[in-house]
Short mmCIF file of C-alpha atoms and ligand atoms in Angstrom, two decimals:
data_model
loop_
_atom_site.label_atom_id
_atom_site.label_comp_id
_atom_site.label_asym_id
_atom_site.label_seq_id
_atom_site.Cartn_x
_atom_site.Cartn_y
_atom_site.Cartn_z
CA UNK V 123 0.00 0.00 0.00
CA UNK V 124 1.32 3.44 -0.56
CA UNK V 125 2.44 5.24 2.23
CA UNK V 126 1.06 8.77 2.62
CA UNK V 127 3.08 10.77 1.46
CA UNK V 128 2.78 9.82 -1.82
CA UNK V 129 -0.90 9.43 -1.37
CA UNK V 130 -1.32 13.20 -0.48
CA UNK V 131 0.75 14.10 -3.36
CA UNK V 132 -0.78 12.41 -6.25
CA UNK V 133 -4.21 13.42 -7.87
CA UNK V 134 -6.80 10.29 -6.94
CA UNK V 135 -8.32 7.46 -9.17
CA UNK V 136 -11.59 5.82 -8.00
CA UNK V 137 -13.21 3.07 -10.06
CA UNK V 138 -15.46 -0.15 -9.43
CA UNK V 139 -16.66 -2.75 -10.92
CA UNK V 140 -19.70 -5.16 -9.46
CA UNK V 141 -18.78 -8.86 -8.41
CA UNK V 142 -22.01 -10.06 -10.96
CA UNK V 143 -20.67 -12.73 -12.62
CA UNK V 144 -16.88 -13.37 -14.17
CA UNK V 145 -15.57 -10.26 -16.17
CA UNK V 146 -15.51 -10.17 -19.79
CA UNK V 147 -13.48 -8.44 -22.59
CA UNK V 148 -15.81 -5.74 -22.41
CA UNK V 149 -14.76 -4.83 -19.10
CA UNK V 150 -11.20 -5.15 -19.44
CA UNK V 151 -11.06 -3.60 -22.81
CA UNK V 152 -13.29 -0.51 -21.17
CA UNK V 153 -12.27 -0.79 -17.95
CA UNK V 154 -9.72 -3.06 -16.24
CA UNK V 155 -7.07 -2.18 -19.00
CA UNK V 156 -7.22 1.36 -18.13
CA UNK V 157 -6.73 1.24 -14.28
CA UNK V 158 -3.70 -0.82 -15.07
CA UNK V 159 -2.45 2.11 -17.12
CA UNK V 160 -2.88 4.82 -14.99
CA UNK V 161 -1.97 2.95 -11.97
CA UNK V 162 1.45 4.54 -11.53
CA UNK V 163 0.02 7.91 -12.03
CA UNK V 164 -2.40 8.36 -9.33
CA UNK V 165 -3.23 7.39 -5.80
CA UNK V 166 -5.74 4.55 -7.00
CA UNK V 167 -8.69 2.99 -5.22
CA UNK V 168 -10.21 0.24 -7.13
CA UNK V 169 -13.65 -0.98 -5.27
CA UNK V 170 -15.57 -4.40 -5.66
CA UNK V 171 -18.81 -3.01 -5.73
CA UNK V 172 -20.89 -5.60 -4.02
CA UNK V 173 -23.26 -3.35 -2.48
CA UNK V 174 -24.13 -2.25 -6.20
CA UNK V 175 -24.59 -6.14 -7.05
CA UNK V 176 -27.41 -6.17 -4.31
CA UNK V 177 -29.40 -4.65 -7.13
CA UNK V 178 -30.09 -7.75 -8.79
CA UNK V 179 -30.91 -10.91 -6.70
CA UNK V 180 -27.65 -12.79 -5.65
CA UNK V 181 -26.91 -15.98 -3.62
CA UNK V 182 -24.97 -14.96 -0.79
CA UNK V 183 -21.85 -17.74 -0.79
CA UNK V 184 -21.94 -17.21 -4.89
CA UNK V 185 -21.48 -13.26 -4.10
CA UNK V 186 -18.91 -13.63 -1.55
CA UNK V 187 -17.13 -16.35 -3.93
CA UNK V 188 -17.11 -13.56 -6.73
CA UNK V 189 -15.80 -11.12 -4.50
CA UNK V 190 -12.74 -12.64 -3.99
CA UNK V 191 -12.64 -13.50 -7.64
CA UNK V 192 -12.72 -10.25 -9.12
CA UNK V 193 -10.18 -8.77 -6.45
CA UNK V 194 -7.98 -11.55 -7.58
CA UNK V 195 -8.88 -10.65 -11.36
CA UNK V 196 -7.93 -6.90 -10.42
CA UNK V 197 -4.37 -8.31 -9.48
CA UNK V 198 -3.97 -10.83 -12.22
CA UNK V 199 -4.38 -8.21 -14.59
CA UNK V 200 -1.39 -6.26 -13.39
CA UNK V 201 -2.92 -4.26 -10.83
CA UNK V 202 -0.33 -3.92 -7.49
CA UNK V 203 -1.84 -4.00 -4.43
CA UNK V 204 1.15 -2.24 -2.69
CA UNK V 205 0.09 0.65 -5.44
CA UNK V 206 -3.43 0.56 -5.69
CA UNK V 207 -5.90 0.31 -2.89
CA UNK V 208 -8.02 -2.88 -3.88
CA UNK V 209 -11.39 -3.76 -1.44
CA UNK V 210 -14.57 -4.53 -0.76
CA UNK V 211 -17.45 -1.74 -0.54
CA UNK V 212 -19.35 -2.94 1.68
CA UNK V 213 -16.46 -3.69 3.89
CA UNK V 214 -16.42 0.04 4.53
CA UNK V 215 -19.98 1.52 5.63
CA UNK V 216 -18.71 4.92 4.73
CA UNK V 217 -20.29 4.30 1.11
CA UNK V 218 -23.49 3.21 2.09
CA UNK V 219 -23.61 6.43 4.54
CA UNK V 220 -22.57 8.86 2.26
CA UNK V 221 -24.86 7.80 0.01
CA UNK V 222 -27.93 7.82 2.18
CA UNK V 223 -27.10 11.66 2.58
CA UNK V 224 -26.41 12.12 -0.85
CA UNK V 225 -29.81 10.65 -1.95
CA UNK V 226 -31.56 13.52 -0.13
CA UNK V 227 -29.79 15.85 -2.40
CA UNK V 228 -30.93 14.11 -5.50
CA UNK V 229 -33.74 14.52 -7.38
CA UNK V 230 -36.17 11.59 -8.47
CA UNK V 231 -36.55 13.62 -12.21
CA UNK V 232 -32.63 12.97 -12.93
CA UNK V 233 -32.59 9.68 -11.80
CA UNK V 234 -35.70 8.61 -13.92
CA UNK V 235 -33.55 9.54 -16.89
CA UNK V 236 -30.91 7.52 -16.53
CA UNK V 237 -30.69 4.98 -19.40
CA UNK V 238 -29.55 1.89 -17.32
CA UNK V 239 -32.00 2.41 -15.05
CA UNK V 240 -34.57 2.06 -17.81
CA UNK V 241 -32.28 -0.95 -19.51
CA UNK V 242 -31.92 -3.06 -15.74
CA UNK V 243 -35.73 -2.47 -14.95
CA UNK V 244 -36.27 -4.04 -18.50
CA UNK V 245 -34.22 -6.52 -17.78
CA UNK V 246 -35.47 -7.55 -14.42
CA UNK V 247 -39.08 -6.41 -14.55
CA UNK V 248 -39.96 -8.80 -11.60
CA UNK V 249 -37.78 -6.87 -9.43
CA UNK V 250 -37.41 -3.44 -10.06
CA UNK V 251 -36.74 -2.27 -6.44
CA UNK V 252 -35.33 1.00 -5.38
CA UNK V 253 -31.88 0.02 -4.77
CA UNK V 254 -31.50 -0.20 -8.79
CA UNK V 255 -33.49 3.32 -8.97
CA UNK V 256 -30.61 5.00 -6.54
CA UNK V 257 -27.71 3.09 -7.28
CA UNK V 258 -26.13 6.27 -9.36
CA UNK V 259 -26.13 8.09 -5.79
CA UNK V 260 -23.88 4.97 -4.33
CA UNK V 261 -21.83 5.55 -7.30
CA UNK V 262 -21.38 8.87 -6.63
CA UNK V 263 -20.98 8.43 -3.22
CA UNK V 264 -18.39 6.02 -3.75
CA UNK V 265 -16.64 8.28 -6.07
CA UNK V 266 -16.61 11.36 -3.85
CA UNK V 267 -15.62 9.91 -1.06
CA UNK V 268 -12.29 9.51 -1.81
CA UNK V 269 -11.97 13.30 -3.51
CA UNK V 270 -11.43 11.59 -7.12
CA UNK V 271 -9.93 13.34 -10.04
CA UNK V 272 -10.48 11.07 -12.37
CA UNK V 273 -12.83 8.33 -12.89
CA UNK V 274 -11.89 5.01 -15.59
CA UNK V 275 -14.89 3.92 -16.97
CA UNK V 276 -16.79 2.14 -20.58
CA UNK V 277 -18.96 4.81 -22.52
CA UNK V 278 -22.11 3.13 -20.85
CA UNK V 279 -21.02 4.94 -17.37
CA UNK V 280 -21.13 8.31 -18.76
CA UNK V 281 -24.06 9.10 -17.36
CA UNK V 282 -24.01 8.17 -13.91
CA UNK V 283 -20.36 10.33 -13.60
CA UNK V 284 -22.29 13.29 -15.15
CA UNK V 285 -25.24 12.83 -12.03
CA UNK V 286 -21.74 12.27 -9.70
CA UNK V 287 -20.77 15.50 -10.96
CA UNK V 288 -23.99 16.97 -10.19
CA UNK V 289 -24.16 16.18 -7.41
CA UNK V 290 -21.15 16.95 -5.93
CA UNK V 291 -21.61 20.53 -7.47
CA UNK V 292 -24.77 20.95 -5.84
CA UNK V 293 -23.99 19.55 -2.59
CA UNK V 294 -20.53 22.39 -2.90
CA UNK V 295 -22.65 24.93 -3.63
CA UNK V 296 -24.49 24.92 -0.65
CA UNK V 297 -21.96 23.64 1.41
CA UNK V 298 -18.68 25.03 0.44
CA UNK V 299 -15.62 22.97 -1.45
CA UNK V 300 -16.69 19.93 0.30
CA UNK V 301 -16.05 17.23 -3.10
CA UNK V 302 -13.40 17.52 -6.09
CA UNK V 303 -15.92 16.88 -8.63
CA UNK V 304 -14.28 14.26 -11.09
CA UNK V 305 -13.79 13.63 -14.87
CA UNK V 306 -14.41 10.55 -16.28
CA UNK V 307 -11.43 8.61 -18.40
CA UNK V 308 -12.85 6.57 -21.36
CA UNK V 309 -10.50 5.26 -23.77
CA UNK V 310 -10.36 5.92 -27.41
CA UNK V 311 -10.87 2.19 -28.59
CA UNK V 312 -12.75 -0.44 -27.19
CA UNK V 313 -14.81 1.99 -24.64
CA UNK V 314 -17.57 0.48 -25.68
CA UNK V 315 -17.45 -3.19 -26.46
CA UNK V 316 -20.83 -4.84 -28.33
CA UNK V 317 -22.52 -8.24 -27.58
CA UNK V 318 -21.29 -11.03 -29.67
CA UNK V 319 -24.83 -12.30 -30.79
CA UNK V 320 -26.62 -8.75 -30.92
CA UNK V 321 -23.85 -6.68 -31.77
CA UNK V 322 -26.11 -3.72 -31.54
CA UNK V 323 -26.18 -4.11 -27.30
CA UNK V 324 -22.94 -4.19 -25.12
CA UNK V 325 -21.73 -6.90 -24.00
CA UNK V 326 -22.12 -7.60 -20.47
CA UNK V 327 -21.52 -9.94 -18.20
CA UNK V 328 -25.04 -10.79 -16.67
CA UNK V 329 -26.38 -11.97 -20.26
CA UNK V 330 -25.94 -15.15 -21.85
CA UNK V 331 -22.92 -17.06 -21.93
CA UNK V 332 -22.30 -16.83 -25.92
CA UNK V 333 -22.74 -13.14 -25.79
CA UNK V 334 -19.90 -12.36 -24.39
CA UNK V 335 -16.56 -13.65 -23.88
CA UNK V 336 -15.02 -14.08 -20.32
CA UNK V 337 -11.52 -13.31 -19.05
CA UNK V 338 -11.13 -17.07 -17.75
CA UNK V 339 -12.71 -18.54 -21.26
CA UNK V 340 -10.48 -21.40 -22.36
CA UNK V 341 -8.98 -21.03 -26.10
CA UNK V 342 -11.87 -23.58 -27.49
CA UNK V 343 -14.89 -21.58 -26.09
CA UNK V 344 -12.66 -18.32 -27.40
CA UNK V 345 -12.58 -19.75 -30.55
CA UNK V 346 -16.25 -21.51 -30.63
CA UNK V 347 -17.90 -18.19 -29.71
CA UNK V 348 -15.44 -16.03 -31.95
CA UNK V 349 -16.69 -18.18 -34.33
CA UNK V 350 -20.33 -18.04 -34.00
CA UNK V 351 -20.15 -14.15 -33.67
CA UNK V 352 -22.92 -12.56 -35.73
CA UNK V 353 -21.72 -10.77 -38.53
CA UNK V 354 -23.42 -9.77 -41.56
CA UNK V 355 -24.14 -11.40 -45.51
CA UNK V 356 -22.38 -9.18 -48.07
CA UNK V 357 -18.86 -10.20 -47.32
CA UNK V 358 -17.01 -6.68 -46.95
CA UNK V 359 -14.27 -5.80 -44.04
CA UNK V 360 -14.76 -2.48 -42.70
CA UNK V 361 -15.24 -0.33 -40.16
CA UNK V 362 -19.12 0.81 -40.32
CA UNK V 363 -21.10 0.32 -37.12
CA UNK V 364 -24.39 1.61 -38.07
CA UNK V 365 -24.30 -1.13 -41.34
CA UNK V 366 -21.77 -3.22 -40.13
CA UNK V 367 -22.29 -3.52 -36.36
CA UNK V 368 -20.59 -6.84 -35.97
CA UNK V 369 -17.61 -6.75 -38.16
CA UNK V 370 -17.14 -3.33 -36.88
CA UNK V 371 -17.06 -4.72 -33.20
CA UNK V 372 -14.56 -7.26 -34.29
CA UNK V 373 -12.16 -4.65 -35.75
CA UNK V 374 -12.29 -2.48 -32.50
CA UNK V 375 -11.56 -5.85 -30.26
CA UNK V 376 -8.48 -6.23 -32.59
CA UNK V 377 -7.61 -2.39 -32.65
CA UNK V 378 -7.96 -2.50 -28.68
CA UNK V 379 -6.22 -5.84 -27.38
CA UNK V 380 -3.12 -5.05 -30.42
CA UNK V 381 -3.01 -1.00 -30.49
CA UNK V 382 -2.96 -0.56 -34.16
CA UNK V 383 -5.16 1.82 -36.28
CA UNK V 384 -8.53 0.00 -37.23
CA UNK V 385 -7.55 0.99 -41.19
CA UNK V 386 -4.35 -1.08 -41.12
CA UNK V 387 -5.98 -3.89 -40.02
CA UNK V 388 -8.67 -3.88 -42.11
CA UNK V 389 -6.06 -3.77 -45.14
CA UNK V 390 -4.44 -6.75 -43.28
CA UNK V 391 -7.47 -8.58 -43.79
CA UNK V 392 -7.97 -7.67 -47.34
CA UNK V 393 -9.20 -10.52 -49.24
CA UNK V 394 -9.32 -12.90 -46.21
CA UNK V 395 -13.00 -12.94 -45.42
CA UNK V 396 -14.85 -13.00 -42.40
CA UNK V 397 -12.96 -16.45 -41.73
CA UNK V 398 -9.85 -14.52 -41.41
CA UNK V 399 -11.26 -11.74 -39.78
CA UNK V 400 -12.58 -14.21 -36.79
CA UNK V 401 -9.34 -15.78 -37.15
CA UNK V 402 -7.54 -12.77 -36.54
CA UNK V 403 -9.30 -11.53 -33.73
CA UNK V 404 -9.54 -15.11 -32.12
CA UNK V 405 -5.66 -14.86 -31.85
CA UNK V 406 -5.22 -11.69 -30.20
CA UNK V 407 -7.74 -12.49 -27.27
CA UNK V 408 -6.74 -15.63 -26.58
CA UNK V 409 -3.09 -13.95 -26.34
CA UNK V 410 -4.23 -11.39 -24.19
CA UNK V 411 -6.29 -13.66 -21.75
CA UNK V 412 -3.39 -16.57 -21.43
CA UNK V 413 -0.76 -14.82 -19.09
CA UNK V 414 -3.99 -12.94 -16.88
CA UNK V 415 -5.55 -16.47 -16.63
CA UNK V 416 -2.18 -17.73 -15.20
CA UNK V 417 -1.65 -14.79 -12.87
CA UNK V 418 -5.48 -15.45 -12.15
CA UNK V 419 -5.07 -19.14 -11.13
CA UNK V 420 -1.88 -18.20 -9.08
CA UNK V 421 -3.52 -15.83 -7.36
CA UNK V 422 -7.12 -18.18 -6.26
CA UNK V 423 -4.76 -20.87 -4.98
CA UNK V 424 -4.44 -18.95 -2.06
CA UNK V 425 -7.73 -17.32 -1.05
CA UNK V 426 -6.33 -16.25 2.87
CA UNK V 427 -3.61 -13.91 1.51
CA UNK V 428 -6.15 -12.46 -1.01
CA UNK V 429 -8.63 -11.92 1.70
CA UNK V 430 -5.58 -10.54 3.93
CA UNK V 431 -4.96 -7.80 1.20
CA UNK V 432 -9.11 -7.22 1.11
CA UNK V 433 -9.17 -6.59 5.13
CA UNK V 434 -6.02 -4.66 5.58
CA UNK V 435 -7.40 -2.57 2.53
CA UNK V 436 -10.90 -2.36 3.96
CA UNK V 437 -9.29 -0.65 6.96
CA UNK V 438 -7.12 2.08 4.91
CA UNK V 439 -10.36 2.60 2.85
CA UNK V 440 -12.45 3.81 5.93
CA UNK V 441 -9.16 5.68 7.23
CA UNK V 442 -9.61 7.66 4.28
CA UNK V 443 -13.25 7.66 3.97
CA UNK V 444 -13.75 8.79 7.30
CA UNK V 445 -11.98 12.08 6.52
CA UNK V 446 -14.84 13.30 3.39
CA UNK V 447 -17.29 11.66 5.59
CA UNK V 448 -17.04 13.60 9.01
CA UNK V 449 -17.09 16.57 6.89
CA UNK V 450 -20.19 16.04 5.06
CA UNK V 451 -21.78 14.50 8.17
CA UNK V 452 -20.69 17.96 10.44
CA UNK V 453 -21.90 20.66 7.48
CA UNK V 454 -25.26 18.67 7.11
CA UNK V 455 -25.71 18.96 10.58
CA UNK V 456 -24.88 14.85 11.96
CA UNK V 457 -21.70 15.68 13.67
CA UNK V 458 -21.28 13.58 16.79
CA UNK V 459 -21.29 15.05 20.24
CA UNK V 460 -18.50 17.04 21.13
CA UNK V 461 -17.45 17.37 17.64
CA UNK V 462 -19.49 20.27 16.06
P1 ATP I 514 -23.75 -6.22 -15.44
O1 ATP I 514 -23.98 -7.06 -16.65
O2 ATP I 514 -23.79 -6.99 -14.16
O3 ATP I 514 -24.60 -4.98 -15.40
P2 ATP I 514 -21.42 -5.18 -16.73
O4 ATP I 514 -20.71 -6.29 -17.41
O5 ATP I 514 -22.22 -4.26 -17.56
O6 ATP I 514 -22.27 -5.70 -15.51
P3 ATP I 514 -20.14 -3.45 -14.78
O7 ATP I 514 -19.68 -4.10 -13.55
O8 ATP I 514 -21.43 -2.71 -14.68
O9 ATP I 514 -20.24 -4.45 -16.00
O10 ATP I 514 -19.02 -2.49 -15.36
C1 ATP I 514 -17.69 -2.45 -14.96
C2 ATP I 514 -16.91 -1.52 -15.87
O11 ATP I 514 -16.79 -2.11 -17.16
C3 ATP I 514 -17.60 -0.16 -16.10
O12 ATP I 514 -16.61 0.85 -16.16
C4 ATP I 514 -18.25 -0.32 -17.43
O13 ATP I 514 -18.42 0.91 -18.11
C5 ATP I 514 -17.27 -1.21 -18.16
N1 ATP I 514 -17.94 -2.01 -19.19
C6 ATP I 514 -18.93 -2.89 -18.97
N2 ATP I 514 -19.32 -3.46 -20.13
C7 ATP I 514 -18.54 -2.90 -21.10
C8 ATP I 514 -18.45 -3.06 -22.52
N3 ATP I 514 -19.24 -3.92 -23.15
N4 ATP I 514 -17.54 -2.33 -23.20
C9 ATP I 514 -16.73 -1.47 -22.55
N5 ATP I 514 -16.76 -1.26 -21.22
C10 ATP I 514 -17.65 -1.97 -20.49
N1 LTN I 515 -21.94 1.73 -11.84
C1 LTN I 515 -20.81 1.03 -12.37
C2 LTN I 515 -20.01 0.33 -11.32
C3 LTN I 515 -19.55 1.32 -10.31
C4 LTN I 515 -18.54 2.31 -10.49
C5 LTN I 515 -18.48 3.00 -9.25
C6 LTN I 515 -17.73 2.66 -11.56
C7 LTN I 515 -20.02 1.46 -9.04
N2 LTN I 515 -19.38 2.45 -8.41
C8 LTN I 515 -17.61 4.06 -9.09
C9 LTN I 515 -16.85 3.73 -11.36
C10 LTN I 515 -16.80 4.42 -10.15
C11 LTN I 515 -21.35 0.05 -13.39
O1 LTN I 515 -22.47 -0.31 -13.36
N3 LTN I 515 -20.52 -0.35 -14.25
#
C-alpha cells in the first residue's frame, strides 16, 4: 500500500466494478485495462462493488465467492496492491452512509432519466426495487468519497459520472468545497465493447454465456464463440457500425487488445473474409487472456492472503473515507457530540 506521502501528493483514481458474474473483454477492454495504465500515475482505489450487485438478486456464498474472484482478477491483470488500494465496498460503511445523505440531495426527475435504469428495470421487470433506482447516488458516493480526479470507466457509465458531478456541485454549492468533482477517463478504442450475438447491445456480463466472452474462457470456447459471432451477408471488411455492427465490433476488439489503427488492419485482412477476420481476432484475445488467466489461477490458490490484502485494505479505505465523511456529516448537521 502506498504510504502517505505519496498518497497526499498524487491526484486520486476511484473506479469499481460489481462482483455479478466473471468479467468479460468488455470490461477489461473498457475498464480493467485502463486502471492498469494509470496505476502509476495516481493514488488509485479500485472498489468491488458488491453493495451495487445487491441490485439484482444474488446468492450470498456465490457473491462472496465472486468477490474474492474479481479482487484476484484486479491483481492478475497487473494491478499492485502495494500501489493501488483494492477492497470490498461494503467492507467500509462509509459508502453506504454517504450515500444515504447524498440521496436527499438528488432529485427523483434525474434519476428517472438515466438509461440503465430504464435498460436493468427491462431486464429484471420482476424486481425493479429501489436500490436499482438510486444506485447512481452509491456511485457517486463512492466516487466522492475519496476526492477523485479522475474516474476510468466504458462509454455506458457516462451518465451516472455526469449525475456524480452533479451532485457533488450541488452539494458544494451549498456547502462550500466539500467534493473535487471528477472527470471521467474513457479510452479511445474499445470503450464500448458490443454483444457477440446482438452486436447492436454491449456486452455484459449478466447476459448469456455466448454473448460475451469471459476473461477465464479457455482457447476452445474463445474460438467456438469467436466463431459463431454474428456478422453480416455481403462479405465486406470495414469499419461501419451503423451497417456493419458486428464486423465493426470485431475490428475495435483487434484495434484495442493489439493497439494498431482499425484501417491497417482492415487492409491486413484484405481478401481474407470474415474467416480470417474471426481468425484474426480469435488470436489476439486468446493472447491477451493466457498470461492474466495464469496470474489469475496463481492468485485463487491462495484465497487467505487475497482476503488478507481485502481486510487490511478495507481498513485504509475507511481511514480515508472517514476524513470526506465527518465533513459532510458535520456541514449537514450529523456531527457527533462534542465534535461540532
Ligand atoms: P452487469 O452485466 O452486471 O450490469 P457489466 O458487465 O455491464 O455488468 P459493470 O460491472 O457494470 O459491468 O461495469 C464495470 C466496468 O466495465 C464499467 O466501467 C463499465 O463501463 C465497463 N464495461 C462494462 N461493459 C462494457 C463493454 N461492453 N464495453 C466497454 N466497457 C464496459
Ligand atoms: N456503476 C458502475 C459500477 C460502479 C462504479 C463505481 C464505476 C459502481 N461504483 C464508481 C466507477 C466508479 C457500473 O455499473 N458499471
Amino acid at each position: 500500500m502506498q504510504n502517505q506521502s505519496s498518497e497526499a501528493r498524487k491526484p486520486v483514481i476511484f473506479s469499481g466494478i460489481q462482483p455479478s458474474g466473471t468479467l468479460t473483454l468488455g470490461n477489461y477492454i473498457g475498464a480493467l485495462r485502463n486502471f492498469k495504465l494509470l496505476e502509476d500515475d495516481y493514488s488509485c482505489v479500485y472498489c468491488v462493488v458488491d453493495l451495487h450487485a445487491l441490485t439484482v438478486r444474488q446468492d450470498a456464498a456465490q457473491l462472496r465467492a465472486r468477490c474474492l474472484s474479481l479482487a484476484a482478477t484486479y491483481m492478475a491483470v497487473g494491478l499492485n496492491p502495494d500501489k493501488s488500494l483494492i477492497y470490498c465496498q461494503s467492507h467500509v460503511s462509509a459508502h453506504a452512509e454517504l450515500a444515504w445523505i447524498l440521496n436527499c440531495y438528488t432529485y427523483m426527475g434525474e434519476l428517472s432519466r438515466m438509461t440503465q435504469f430504464k435498460d436493468k428495470s427491462a431486464k429484471h421487470a420482476d424486481n425493479i426495487n429501489s436500490g436499482l433506482f438510486t444506485y447512481p447516488v452509491l456511485m457517486a458516493a463512492d466516487i466522492l468519497l475519496y476526492q477523485t480526479n479522475l474516474v476510468p470507466i466504458g462509454a455506458d457509465q457516462k451518465q451516472h459520472l455526469e449525475i456524480t458531478r452533479d451532485i457533488g456541485q450541488r452539494f458544494n454549492s451549498i456547502y462550500g468545497d466539500v467534493f473535487t468533482i471528477p472527470e471521467a477517463y474513457i479510452g479511445k478504442v474499445g470503450s464500448r465493447v458490443m454483444s457477440l450475438q446482438e452486436p447492436t447491445r454491449k456486452m455484459s456480463k449478466s447476459d448469456p454465456e455466448e454473448t460475451y466472452i469471459s476473461l477465464l474462457d479457455k482457447p476452445e470456447d474463445i474460438r467456438r464463440k469467436v466463431r459463431r459471432a454474428v456478422t453480416d451477408s455481403d462479405g465486406d471488411i470495414r469499419f461501419d457500425f451503423d451497417n456493419k455492427p458486428g464486423v465493426s465490433n470485431l475490428l475495435s476488439i483487434i484495434a484495442a487488445l493489439t493497439g494498431e489503427p482499425v484501417e491497417r488492419i482492415v487492409n491486413e485482412l484484405d481478401g481474407k473474409g470474415y474467416g480470417g477476420l474471426k481468425a484474426r481476432a480469435t488470436d489476439c484475445v486468446i493472447a491477451t487472456l493466457e498470461p492474466i488467466q495464469a496470474e489469475y489461477n496463481r492468485i485463487m490458490a491462495d484465497k487467505a492472503a487475497l482476503q488478507a490484502i481485502l481486510d487490511r485494505n478495507a481498513l485504509e479505505a475507511s481511514r480515508r473515507a472517514a476524513r470526506t465523511l465527518d465533513k459532510v456529516k458535520r456541514k449537514v448537521g450529523c456531527a457527533p457530540h462534542g465534535k461540532a
